[in-house]
PDB file of C-alpha atoms in Angstrom:
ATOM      1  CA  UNK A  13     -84.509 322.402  10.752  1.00  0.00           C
ATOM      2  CA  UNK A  14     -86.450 319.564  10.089  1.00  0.00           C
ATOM      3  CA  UNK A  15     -84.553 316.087   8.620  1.00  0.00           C
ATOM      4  CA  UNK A  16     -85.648 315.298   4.897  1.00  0.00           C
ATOM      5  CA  UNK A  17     -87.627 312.429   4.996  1.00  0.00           C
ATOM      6  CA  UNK A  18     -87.979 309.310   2.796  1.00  0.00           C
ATOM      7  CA  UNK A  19     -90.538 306.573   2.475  1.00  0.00           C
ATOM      8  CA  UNK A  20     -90.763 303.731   5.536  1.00  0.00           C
ATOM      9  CA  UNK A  21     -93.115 301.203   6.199  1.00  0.00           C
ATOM     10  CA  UNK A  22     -95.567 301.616   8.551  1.00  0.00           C
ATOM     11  CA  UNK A  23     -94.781 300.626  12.433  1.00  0.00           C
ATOM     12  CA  UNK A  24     -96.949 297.486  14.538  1.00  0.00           C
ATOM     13  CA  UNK A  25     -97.072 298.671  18.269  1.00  0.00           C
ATOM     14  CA  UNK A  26     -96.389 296.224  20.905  1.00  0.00           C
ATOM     15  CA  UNK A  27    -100.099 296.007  21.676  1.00  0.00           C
ATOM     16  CA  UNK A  28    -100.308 294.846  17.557  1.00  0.00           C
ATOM     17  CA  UNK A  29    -101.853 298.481  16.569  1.00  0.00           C
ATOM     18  CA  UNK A  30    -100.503 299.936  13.169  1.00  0.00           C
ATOM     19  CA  UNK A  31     -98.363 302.994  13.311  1.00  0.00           C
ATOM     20  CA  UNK A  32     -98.632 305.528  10.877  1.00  0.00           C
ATOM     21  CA  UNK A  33     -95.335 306.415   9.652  1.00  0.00           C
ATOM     22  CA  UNK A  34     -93.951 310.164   7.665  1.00  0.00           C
ATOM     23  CA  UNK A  35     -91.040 308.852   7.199  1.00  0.00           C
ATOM     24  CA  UNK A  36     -87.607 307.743   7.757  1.00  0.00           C
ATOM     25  CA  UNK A  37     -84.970 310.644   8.104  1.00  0.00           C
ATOM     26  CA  UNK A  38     -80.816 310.964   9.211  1.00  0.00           C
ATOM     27  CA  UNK A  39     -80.382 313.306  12.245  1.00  0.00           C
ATOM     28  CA  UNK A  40     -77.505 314.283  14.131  1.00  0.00           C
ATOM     29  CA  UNK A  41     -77.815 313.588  17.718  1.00  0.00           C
ATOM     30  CA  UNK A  42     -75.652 314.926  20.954  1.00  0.00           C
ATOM     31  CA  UNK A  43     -75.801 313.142  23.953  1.00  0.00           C
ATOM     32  CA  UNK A  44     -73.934 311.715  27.132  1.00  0.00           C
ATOM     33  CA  UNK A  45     -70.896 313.604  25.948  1.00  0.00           C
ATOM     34  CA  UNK A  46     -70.739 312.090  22.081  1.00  0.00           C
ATOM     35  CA  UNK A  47     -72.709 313.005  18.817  1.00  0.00           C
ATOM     36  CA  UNK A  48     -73.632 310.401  16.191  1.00  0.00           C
ATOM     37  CA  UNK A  49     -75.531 310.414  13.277  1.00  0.00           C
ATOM     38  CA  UNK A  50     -78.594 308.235  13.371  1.00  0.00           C
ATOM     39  CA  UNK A  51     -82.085 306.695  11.962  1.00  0.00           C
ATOM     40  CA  UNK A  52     -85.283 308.423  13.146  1.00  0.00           C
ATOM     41  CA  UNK A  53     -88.827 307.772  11.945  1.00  0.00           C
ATOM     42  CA  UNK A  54     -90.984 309.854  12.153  1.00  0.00           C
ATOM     43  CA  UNK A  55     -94.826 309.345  13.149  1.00  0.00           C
ATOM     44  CA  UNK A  56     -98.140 310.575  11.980  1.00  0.00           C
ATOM     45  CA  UNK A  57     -99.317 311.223  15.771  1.00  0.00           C
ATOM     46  CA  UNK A  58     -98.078 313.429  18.811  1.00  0.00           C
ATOM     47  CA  UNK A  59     -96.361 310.799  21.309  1.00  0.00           C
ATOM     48  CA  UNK A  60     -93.599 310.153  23.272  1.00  0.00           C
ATOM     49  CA  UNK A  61     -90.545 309.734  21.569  1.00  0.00           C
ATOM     50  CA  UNK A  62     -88.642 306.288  21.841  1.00  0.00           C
ATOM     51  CA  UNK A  63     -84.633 305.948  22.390  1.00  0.00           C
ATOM     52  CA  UNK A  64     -84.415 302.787  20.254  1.00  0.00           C
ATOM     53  CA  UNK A  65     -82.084 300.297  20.345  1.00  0.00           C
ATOM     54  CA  UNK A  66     -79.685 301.454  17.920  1.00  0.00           C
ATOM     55  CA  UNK A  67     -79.697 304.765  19.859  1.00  0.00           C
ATOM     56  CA  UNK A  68     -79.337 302.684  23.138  1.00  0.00           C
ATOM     57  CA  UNK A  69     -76.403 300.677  21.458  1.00  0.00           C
ATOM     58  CA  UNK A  70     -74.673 303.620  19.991  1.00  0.00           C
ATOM     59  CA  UNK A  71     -74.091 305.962  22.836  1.00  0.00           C
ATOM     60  CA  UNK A  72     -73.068 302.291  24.499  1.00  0.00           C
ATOM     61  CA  UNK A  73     -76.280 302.626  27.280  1.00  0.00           C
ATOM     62  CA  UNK A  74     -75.861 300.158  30.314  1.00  0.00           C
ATOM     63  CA  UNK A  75     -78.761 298.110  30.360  1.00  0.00           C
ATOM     64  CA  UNK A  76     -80.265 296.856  33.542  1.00  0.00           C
ATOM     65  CA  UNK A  77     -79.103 293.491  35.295  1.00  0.00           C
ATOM     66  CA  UNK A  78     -80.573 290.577  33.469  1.00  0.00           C
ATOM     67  CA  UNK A  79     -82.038 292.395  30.408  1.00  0.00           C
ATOM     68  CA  UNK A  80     -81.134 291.207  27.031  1.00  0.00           C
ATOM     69  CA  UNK A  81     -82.565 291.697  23.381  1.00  0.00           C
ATOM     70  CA  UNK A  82     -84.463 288.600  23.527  1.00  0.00           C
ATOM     71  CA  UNK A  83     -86.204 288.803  19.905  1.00  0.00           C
ATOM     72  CA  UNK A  84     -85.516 290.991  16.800  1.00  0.00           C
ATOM     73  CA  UNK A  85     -88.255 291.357  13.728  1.00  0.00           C
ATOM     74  CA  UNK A  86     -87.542 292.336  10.602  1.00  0.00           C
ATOM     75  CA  UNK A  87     -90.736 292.358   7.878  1.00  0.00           C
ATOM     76  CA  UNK A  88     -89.526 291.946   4.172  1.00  0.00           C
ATOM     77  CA  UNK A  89     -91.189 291.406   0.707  1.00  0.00           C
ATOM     78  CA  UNK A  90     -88.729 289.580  -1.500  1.00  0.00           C
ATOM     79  CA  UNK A  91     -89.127 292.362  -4.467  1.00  0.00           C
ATOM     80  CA  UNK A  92     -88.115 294.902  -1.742  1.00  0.00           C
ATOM     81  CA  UNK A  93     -85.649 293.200   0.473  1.00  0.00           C
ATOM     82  CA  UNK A  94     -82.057 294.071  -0.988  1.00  0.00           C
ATOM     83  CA  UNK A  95     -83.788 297.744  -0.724  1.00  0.00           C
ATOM     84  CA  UNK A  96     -84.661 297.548   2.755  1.00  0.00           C
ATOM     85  CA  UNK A  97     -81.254 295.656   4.002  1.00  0.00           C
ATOM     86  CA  UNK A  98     -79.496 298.874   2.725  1.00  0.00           C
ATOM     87  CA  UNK A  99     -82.355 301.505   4.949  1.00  0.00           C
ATOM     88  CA  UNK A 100     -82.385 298.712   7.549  1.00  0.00           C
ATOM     89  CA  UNK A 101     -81.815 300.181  10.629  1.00  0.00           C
ATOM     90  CA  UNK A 102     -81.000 297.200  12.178  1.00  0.00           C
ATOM     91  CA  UNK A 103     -77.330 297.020  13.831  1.00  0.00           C
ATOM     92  CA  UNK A 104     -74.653 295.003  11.936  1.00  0.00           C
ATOM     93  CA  UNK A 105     -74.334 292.596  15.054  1.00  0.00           C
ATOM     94  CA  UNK A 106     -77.918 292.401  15.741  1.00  0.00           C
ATOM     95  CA  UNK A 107     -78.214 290.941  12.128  1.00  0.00           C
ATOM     96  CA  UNK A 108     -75.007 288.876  12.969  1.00  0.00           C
ATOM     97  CA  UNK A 109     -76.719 286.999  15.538  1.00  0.00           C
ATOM     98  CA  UNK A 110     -80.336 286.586  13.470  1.00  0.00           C
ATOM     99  CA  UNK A 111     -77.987 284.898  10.574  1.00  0.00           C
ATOM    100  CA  UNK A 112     -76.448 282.122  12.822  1.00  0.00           C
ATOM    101  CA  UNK A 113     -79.483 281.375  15.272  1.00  0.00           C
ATOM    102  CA  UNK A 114     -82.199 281.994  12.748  1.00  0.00           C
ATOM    103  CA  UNK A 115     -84.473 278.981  14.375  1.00  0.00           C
ATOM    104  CA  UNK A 116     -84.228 281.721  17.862  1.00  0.00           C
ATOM    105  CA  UNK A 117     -85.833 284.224  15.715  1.00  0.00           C
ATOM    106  CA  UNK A 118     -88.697 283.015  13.847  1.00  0.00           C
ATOM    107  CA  UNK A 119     -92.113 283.726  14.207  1.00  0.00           C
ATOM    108  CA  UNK A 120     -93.136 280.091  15.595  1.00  0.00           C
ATOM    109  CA  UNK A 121     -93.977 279.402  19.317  1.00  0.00           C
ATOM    110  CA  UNK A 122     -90.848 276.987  20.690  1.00  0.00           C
ATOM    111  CA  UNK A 123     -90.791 273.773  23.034  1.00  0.00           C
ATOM    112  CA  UNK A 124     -89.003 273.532  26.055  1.00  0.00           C
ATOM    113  CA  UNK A 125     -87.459 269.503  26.392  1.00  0.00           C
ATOM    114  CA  UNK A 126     -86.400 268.324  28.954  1.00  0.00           C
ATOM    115  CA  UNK A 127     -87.676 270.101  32.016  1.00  0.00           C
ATOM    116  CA  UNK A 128     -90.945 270.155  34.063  1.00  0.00           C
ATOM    117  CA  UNK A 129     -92.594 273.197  34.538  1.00  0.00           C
ATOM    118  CA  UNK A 130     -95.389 273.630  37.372  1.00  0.00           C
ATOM    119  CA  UNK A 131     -97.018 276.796  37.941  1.00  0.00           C
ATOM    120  CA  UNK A 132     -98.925 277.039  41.249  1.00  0.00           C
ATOM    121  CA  UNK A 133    -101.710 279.495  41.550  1.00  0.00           C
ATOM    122  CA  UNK A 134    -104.604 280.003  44.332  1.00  0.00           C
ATOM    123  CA  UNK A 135    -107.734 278.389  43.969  1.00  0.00           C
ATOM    124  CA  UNK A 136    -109.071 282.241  44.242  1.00  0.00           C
ATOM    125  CA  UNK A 137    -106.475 283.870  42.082  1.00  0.00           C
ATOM    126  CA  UNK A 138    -107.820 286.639  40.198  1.00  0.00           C
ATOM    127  CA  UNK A 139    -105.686 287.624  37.133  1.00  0.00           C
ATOM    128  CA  UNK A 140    -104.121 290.805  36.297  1.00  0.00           C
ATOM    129  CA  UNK A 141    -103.758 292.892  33.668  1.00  0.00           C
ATOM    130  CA  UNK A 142    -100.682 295.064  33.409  1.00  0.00           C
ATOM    131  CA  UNK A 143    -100.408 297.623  30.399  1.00  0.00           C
ATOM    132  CA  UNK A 144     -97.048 297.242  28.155  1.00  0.00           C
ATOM    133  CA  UNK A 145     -94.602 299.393  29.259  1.00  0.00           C
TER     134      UNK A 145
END
């Protein structure tokens, strides 16, 4: 059947586009040998579907050599926000680690201190552009 859905912001894409949202619904999922019942929003286009973090996290995925969750955004209006903290689908330790480095998760652009940075190109370089992946 389909999950009952309720209200959820719209999405931003990684290229900055807006994502039409239907909705955010509770689904029961079986995979890698465990079930779990998770978050799953649901989109006003046909695409391919994304194993989010929480997903990733839950059924305890290995992640590649090196990678780590490097930033974590979470939009709010104050009228909203003790609303949204209760749908936030956000894991507990996730929010753990925004709380007690909040300066590593703001919006701003940082400074690096302390070290020099040179970046050597070829006089004939000719950029790239790669699409997000």
């Amino acid at each position: 059947g389909q999950p009952q859905l309720e209200p959820f912001p719209n999405l931003r894409a990684y290229t900055n586009l807006e994502v039409k949202t239907l909705g955010l619904g509770m689904v029961t999922v079986e995979a890698f040998g465990s079930q779990s019942e998770l978050p799953i929003i649901v989109i006003d286009k046909e695409d391919t579907p994304l194993f989010g973090l929480k997903w990733a996290l839950e059924f305890k995925f290995p992640f590649p050599p090196g990678a780590e969750v490097c930033t974590v955004k979470e939009e709010q209006q104050e009228s909203k926000k003790e609303e949204k903290q209760e749908k936030s689908t956000i894991p507990v330790e996730i929010k753990e680690l925004i709380h007690k480095y909040p300066n590593l998760f703001d919006c701003s652009t940082g400074t690096i201190l302390g070290h020099k940075i040179e970046i050597r190109m070829k006089p004939d370089a000719i950029p790239k552009f790669c699409k997000p992946r």
